[in-house]
PDB file of C-alpha atoms in Angstrom:
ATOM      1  CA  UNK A 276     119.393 -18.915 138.006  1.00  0.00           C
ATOM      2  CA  UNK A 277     116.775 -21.972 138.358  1.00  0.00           C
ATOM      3  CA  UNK A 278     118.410 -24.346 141.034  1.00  0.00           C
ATOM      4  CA  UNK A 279     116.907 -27.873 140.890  1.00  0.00           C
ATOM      5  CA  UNK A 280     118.705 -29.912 143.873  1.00  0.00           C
ATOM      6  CA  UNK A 281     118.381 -33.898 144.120  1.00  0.00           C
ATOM      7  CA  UNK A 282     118.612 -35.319 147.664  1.00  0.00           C
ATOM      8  CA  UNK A 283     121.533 -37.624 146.617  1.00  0.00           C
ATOM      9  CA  UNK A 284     123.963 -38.161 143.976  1.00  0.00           C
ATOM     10  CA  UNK A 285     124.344 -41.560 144.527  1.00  0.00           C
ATOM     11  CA  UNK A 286     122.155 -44.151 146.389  1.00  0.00           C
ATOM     12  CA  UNK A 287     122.528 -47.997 146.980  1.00  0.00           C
ATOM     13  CA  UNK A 288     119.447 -49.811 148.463  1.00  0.00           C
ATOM     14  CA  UNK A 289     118.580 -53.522 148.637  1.00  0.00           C
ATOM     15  CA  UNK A 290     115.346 -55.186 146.987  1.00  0.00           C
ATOM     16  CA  UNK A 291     112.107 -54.949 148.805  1.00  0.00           C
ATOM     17  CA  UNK A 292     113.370 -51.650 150.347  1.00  0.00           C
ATOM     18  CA  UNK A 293     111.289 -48.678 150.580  1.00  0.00           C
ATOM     19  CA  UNK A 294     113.113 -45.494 148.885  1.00  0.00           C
ATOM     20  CA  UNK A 295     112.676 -41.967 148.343  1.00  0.00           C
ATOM     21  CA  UNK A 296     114.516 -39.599 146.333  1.00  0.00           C
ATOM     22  CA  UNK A 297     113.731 -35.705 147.020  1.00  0.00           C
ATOM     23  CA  UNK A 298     113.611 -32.990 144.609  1.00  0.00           C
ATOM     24  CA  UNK A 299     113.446 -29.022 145.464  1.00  0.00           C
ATOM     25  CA  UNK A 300     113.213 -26.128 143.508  1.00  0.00           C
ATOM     26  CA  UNK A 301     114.014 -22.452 144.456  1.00  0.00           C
ATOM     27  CA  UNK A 302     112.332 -20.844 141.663  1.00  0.00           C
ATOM     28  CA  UNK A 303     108.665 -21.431 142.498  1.00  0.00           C
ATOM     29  CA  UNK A 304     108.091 -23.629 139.772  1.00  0.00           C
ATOM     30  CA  UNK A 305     104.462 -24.518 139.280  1.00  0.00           C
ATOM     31  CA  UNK A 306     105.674 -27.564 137.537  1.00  0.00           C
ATOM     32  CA  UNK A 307     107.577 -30.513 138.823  1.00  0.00           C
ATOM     33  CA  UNK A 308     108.278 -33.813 136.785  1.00  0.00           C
ATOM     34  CA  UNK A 309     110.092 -37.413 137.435  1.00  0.00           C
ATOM     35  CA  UNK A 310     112.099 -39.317 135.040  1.00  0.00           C
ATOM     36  CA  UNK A 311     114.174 -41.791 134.334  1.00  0.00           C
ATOM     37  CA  UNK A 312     116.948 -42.044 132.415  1.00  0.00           C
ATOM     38  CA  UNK A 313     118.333 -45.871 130.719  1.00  0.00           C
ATOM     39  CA  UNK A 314     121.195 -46.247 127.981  1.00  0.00           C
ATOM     40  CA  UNK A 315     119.080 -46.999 124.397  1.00  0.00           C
ATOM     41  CA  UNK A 316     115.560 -46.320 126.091  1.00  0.00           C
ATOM     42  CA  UNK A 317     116.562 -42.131 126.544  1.00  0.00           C
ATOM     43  CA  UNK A 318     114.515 -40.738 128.901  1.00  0.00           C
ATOM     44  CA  UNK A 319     111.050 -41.582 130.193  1.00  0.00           C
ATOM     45  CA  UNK A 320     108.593 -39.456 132.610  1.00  0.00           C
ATOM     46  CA  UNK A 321     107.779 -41.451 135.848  1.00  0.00           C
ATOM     47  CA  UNK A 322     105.290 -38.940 137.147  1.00  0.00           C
ATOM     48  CA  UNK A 323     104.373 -34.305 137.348  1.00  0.00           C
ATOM     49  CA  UNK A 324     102.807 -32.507 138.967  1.00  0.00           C
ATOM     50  CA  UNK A 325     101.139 -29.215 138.296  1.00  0.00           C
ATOM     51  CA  UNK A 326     100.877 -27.752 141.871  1.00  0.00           C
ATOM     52  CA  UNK A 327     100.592 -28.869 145.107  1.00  0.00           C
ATOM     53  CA  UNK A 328      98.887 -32.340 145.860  1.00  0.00           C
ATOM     54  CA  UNK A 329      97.969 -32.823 142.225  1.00  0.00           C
ATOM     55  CA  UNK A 330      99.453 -35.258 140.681  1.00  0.00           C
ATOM     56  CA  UNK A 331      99.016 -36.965 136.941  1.00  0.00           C
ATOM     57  CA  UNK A 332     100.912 -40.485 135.739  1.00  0.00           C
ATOM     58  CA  UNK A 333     103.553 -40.217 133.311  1.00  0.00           C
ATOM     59  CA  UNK A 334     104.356 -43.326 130.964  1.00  0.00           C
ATOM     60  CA  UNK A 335     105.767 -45.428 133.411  1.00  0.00           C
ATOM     61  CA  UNK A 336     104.337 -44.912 136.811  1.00  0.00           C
ATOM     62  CA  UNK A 337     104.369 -48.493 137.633  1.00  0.00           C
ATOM     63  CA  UNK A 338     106.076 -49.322 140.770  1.00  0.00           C
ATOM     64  CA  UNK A 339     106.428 -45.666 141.831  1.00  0.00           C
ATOM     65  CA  UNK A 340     104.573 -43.378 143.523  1.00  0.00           C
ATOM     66  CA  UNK A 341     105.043 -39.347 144.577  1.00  0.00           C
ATOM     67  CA  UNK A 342     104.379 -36.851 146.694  1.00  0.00           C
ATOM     68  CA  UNK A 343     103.440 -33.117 146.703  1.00  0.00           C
ATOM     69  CA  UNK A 344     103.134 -31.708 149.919  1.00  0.00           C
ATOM     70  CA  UNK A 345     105.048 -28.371 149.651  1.00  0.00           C
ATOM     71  CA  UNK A 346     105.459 -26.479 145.864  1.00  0.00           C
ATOM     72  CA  UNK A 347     108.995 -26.258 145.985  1.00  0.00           C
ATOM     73  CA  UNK A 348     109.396 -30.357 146.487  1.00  0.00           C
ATOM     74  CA  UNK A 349     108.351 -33.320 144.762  1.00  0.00           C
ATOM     75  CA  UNK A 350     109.315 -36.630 146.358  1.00  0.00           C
ATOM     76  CA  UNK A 351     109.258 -40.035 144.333  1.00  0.00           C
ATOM     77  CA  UNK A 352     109.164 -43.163 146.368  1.00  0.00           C
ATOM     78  CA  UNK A 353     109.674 -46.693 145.532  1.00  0.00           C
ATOM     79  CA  UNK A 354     107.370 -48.590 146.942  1.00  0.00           C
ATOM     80  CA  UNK A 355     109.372 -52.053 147.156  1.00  0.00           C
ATOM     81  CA  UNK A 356     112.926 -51.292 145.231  1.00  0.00           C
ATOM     82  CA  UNK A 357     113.232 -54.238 142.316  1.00  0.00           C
ATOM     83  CA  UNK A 358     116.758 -54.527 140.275  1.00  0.00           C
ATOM     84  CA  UNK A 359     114.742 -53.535 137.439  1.00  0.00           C
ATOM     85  CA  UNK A 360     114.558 -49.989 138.874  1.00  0.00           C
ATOM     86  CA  UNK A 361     118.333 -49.251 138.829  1.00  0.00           C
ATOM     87  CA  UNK A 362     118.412 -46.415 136.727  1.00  0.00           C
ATOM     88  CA  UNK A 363     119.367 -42.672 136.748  1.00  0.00           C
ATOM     89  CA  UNK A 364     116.398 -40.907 137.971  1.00  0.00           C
ATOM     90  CA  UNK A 365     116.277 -36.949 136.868  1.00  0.00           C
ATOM     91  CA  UNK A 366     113.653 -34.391 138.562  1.00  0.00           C
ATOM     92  CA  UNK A 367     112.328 -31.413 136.404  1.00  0.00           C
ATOM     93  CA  UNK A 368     110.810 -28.049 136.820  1.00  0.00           C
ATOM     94  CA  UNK A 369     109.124 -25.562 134.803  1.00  0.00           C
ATOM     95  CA  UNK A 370     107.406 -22.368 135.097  1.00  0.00           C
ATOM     96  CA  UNK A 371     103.823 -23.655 133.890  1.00  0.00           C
ATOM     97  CA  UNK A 372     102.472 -26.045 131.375  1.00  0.00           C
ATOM     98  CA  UNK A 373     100.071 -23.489 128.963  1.00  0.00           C
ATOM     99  CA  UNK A 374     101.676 -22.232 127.486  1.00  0.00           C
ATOM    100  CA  UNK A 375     104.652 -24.676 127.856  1.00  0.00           C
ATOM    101  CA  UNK A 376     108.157 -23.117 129.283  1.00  0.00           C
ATOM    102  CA  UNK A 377     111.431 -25.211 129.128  1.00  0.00           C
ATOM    103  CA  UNK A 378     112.603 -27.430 131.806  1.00  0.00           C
ATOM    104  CA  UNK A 379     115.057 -27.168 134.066  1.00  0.00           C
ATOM    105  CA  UNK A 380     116.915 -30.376 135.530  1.00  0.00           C
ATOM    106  CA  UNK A 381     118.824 -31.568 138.430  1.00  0.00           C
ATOM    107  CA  UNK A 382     121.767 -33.212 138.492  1.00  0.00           C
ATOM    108  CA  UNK A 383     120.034 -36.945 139.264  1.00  0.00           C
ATOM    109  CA  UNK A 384     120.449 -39.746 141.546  1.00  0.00           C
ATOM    110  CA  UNK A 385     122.403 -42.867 140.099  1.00  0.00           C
ATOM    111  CA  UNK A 386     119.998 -45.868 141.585  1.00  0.00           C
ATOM    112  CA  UNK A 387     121.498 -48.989 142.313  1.00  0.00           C
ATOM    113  CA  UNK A 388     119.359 -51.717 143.484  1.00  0.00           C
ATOM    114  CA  UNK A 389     120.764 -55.102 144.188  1.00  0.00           C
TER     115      UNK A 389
ATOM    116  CA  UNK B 148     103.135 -40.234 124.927  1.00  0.00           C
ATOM    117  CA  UNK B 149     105.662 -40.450 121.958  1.00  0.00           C
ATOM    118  CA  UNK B 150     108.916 -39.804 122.373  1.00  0.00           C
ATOM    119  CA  UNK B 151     111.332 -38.076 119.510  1.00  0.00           C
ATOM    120  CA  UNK B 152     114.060 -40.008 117.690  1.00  0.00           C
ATOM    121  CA  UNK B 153     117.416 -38.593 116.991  1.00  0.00           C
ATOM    122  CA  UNK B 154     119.108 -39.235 114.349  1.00  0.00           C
ATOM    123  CA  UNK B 155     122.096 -39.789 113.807  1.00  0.00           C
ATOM    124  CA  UNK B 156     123.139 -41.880 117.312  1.00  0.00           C
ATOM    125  CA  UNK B 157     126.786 -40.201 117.081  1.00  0.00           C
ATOM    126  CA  UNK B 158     128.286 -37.604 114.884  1.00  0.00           C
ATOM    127  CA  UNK B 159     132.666 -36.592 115.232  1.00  0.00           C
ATOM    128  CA  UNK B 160     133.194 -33.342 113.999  1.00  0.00           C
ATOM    129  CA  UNK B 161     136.521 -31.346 113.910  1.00  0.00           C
ATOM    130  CA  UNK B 162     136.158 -28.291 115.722  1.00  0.00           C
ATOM    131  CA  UNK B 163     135.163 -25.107 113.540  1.00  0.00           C
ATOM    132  CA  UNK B 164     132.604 -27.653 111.448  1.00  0.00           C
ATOM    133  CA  UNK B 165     129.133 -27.222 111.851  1.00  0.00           C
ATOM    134  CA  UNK B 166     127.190 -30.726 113.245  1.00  0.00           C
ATOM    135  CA  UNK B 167     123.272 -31.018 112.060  1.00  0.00           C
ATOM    136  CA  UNK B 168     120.766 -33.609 113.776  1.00  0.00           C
ATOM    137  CA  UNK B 169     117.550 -34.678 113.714  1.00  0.00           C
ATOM    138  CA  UNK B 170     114.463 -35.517 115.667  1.00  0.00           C
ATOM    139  CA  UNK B 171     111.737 -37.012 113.748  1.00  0.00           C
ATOM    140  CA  UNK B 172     107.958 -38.039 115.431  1.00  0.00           C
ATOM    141  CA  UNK B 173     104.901 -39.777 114.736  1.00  0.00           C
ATOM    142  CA  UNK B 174     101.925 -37.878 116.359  1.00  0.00           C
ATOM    143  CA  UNK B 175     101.264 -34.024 115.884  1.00  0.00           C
ATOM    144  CA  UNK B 176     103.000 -31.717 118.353  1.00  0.00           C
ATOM    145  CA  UNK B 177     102.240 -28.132 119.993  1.00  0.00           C
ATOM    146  CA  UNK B 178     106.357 -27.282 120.628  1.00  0.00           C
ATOM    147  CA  UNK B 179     109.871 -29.361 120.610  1.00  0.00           C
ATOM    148  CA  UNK B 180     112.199 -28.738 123.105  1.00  0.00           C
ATOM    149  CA  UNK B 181     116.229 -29.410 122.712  1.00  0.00           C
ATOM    150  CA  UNK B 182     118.537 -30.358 125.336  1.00  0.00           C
ATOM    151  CA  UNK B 183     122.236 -31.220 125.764  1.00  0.00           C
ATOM    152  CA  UNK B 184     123.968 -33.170 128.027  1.00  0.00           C
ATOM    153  CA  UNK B 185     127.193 -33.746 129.456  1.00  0.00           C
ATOM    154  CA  UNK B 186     128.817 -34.774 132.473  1.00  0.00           C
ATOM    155  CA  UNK B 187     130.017 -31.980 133.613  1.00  0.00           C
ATOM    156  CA  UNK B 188     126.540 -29.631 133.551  1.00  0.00           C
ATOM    157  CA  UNK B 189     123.810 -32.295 133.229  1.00  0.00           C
ATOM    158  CA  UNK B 190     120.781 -31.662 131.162  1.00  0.00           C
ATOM    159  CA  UNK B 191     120.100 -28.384 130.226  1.00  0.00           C
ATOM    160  CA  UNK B 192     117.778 -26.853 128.049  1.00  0.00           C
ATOM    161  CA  UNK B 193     118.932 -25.148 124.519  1.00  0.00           C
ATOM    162  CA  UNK B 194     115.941 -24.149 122.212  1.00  0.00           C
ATOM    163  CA  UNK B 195     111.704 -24.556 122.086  1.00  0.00           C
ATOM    164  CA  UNK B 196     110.198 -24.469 119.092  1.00  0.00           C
ATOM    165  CA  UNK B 197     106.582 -24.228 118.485  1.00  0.00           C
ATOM    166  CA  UNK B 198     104.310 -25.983 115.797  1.00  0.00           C
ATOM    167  CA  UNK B 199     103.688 -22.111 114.503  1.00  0.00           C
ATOM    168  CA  UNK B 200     107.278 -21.807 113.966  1.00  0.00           C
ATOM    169  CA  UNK B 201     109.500 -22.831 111.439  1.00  0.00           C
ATOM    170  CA  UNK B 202     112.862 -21.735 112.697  1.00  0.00           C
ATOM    171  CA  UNK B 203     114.732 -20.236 115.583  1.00  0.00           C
ATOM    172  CA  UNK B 204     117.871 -19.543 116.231  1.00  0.00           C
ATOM    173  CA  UNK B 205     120.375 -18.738 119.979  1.00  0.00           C
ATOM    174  CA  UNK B 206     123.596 -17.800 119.396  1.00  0.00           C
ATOM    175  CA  UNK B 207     125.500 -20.610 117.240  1.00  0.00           C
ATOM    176  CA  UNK B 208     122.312 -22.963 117.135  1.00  0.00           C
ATOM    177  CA  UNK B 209     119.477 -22.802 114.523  1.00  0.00           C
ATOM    178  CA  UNK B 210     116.548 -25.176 115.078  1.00  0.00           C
ATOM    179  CA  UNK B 211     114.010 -25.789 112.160  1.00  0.00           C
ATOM    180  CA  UNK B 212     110.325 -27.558 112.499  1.00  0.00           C
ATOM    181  CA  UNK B 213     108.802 -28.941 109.350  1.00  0.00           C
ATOM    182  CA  UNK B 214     105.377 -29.729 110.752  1.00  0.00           C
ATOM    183  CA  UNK B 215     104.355 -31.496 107.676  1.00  0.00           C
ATOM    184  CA  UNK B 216     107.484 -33.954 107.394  1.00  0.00           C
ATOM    185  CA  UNK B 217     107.005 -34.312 111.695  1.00  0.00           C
ATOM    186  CA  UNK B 218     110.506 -33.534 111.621  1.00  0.00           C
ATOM    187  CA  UNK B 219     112.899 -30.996 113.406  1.00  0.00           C
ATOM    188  CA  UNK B 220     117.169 -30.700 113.060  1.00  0.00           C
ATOM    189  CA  UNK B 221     119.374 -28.790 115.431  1.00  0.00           C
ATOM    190  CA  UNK B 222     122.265 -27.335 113.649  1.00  0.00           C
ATOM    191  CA  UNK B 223     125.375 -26.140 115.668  1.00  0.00           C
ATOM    192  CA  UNK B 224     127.526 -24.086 113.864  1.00  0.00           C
ATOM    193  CA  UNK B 225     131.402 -23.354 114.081  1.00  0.00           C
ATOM    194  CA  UNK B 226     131.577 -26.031 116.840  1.00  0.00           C
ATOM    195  CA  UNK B 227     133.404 -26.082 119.547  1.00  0.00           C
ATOM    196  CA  UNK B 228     135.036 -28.785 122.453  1.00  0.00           C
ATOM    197  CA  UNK B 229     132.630 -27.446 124.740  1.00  0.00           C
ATOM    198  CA  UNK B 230     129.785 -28.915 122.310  1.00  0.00           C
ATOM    199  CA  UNK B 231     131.215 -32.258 122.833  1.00  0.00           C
ATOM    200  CA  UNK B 232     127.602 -33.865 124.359  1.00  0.00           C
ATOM    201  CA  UNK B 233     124.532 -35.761 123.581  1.00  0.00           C
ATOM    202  CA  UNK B 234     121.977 -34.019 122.452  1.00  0.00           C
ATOM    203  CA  UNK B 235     118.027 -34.557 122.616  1.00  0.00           C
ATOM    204  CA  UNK B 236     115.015 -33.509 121.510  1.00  0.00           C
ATOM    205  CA  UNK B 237     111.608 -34.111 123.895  1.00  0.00           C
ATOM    206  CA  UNK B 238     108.178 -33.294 122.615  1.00  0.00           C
ATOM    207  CA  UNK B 239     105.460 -30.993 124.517  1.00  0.00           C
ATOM    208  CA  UNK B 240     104.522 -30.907 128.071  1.00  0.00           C
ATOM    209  CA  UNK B 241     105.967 -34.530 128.881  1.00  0.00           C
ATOM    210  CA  UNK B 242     109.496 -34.354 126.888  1.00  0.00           C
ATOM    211  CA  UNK B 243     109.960 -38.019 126.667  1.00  0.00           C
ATOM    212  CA  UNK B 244     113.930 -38.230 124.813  1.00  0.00           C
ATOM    213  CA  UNK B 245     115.069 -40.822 122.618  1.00  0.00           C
ATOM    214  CA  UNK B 246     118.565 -42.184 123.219  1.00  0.00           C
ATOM    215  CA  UNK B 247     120.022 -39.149 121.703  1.00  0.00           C
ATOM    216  CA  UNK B 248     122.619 -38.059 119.233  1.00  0.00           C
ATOM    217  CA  UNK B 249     126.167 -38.540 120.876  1.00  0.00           C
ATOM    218  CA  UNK B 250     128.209 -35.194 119.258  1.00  0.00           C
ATOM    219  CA  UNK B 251     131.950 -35.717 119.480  1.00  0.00           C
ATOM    220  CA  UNK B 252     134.166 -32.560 118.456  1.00  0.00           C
ATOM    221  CA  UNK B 253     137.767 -33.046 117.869  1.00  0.00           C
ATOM    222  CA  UNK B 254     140.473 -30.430 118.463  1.00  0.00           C
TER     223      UNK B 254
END
C-alpha cells in the first residue's frame, strides 16, 4: 500500500511567520504535488514536482514556495504566513506523469493562520 | 489549468439506490480521474478514464466519458453507508477538483 505521510495534522502559526509543511512517500513516487483544499473553491495545485530538484508552478504558487531535495519528500514553505493562507493543504504522489497514474493523498494539514 | 465541475453539489439516496454525478469541462482532456472523500479515509482515488475510452467500470462504480459533450458521470450502484462522501472529479496531470458532489446515503 502507497503511504503518503503529512508532517502535521494540525498547525497554528502567526502572520509573517515562516512555515513548512513536509510530505514523504514510501513508494518511490516519481511524482509529488501540493494543494490546497477551500470550501466552494475544491481543490487547487500549489506546486509538483517530477523528480528531484525539479520543480514546475501549479495555479496558485503565489506566496509559496517548495523544495525537492530527497525523492521521497516534498516540502512546501510559506514564505511569510498571511490569514489568507488558512486552508487545508493536501500532498500527492504518483507513479509518473506519461502516461498519467492516479494519485495518492495524505491525510493534510489543517492551516490556521491568525 | 481547468478544473472539472460536479454536478449535482449534494445528492441523499436511500441505501440499495444507485446515485449518478457528473463532471463537465471546458478544454479537451487526455484522462479524468475520480476521487472520494470522507473523514474517516481522506481522498482516495476510485477510477481514470482516458479520452480513448468511453466507459469503465470497478466493482459497483461505472464511469462514462463523452469526449464530444466534455462530459463524464460516475454512477454508484446499490449504494451503501460506506458511500456516504463527496465525490470529485480532477482532470489530467494537475487534477484541479471542483467543490464536489456531497453523496448522502440513508439507512
Amino acid at each position: 500500500d502507497v503511504k503518503v505521510t503529512q508532517s502535521s495534522r494540525y498547525l497554528v502559526k502567526r502572520t509573517g511567520e515562516k512555515v513548512f509543511l513536509e510530505c514523504v512517500q514510501d513508494m518511490d513516487h516519481e511524482n509529488m504535488f501540493w494543494y490546497r483544499q477551500d470550501p466552494g473553491l475544491g481543490l487547487r495545485l500549489i506546486y509538483f514536482s517530477y523528480d528531484v530538484k525539479m520543480k514546475e508552478k501549479g495555479d496558485i504558487p503565489e506566496g509559496y514556495s517548495v523544495s525537492r531535495e530527497k525523492k521521497e519528500r516534498f516540502s512546501l514553505i510559506l514564505e511569510s504566513a498571511s490569514t489568507n493562507q488558512t486552508s487545508m493543504y493536501l500532498c500527492a504522489s504518483s507513479l509518473d506523469r506519461n502516461p498519467i497514474f492516479e494519485q495518492y493523498f495524505g491525510p493534510g494539514t489543517r492551516l490556521t493562520v491568525t | 489549468s481547468q478544473q472539472g465541475e460536479e454536478d449535482p453539489q449534494a445528492l441523499s439516496i436511500q441505501e440499495g439506490e444507485n446515485a449518478t454525478m457528473n463532471c463537465s469541462y471546458k478544454t479537451s482532456i487526455n484522462n479524468l480521474q475520480w476521487y472520494r472523500q470522507n473523514s474517516g479515509r481522506g481522498l482516495v482515488h476510485l477510477i481514470l478514464i482516458r479520452s480513448n475510452e468511453r466507459e469503465k467500470h470497478s466493482g459497483r462504480l461505472r464511469v462514462t466519458l463523452d469526449t464530444s459533450k466534455k462530459s463524464s458521470s460516475l454512477l454508484i450502484t446499490a449504494s451503501r453507508a460506506a458511500d456516504t462522501a463527496s465525490y470529485f472529479c480532477g482532470l489530467d496531470y494537475k487534477l484541479s477538483f471542483g467543490a464536489g458532489t456531497t453523496v448522502t446515503v440513508r439507512a
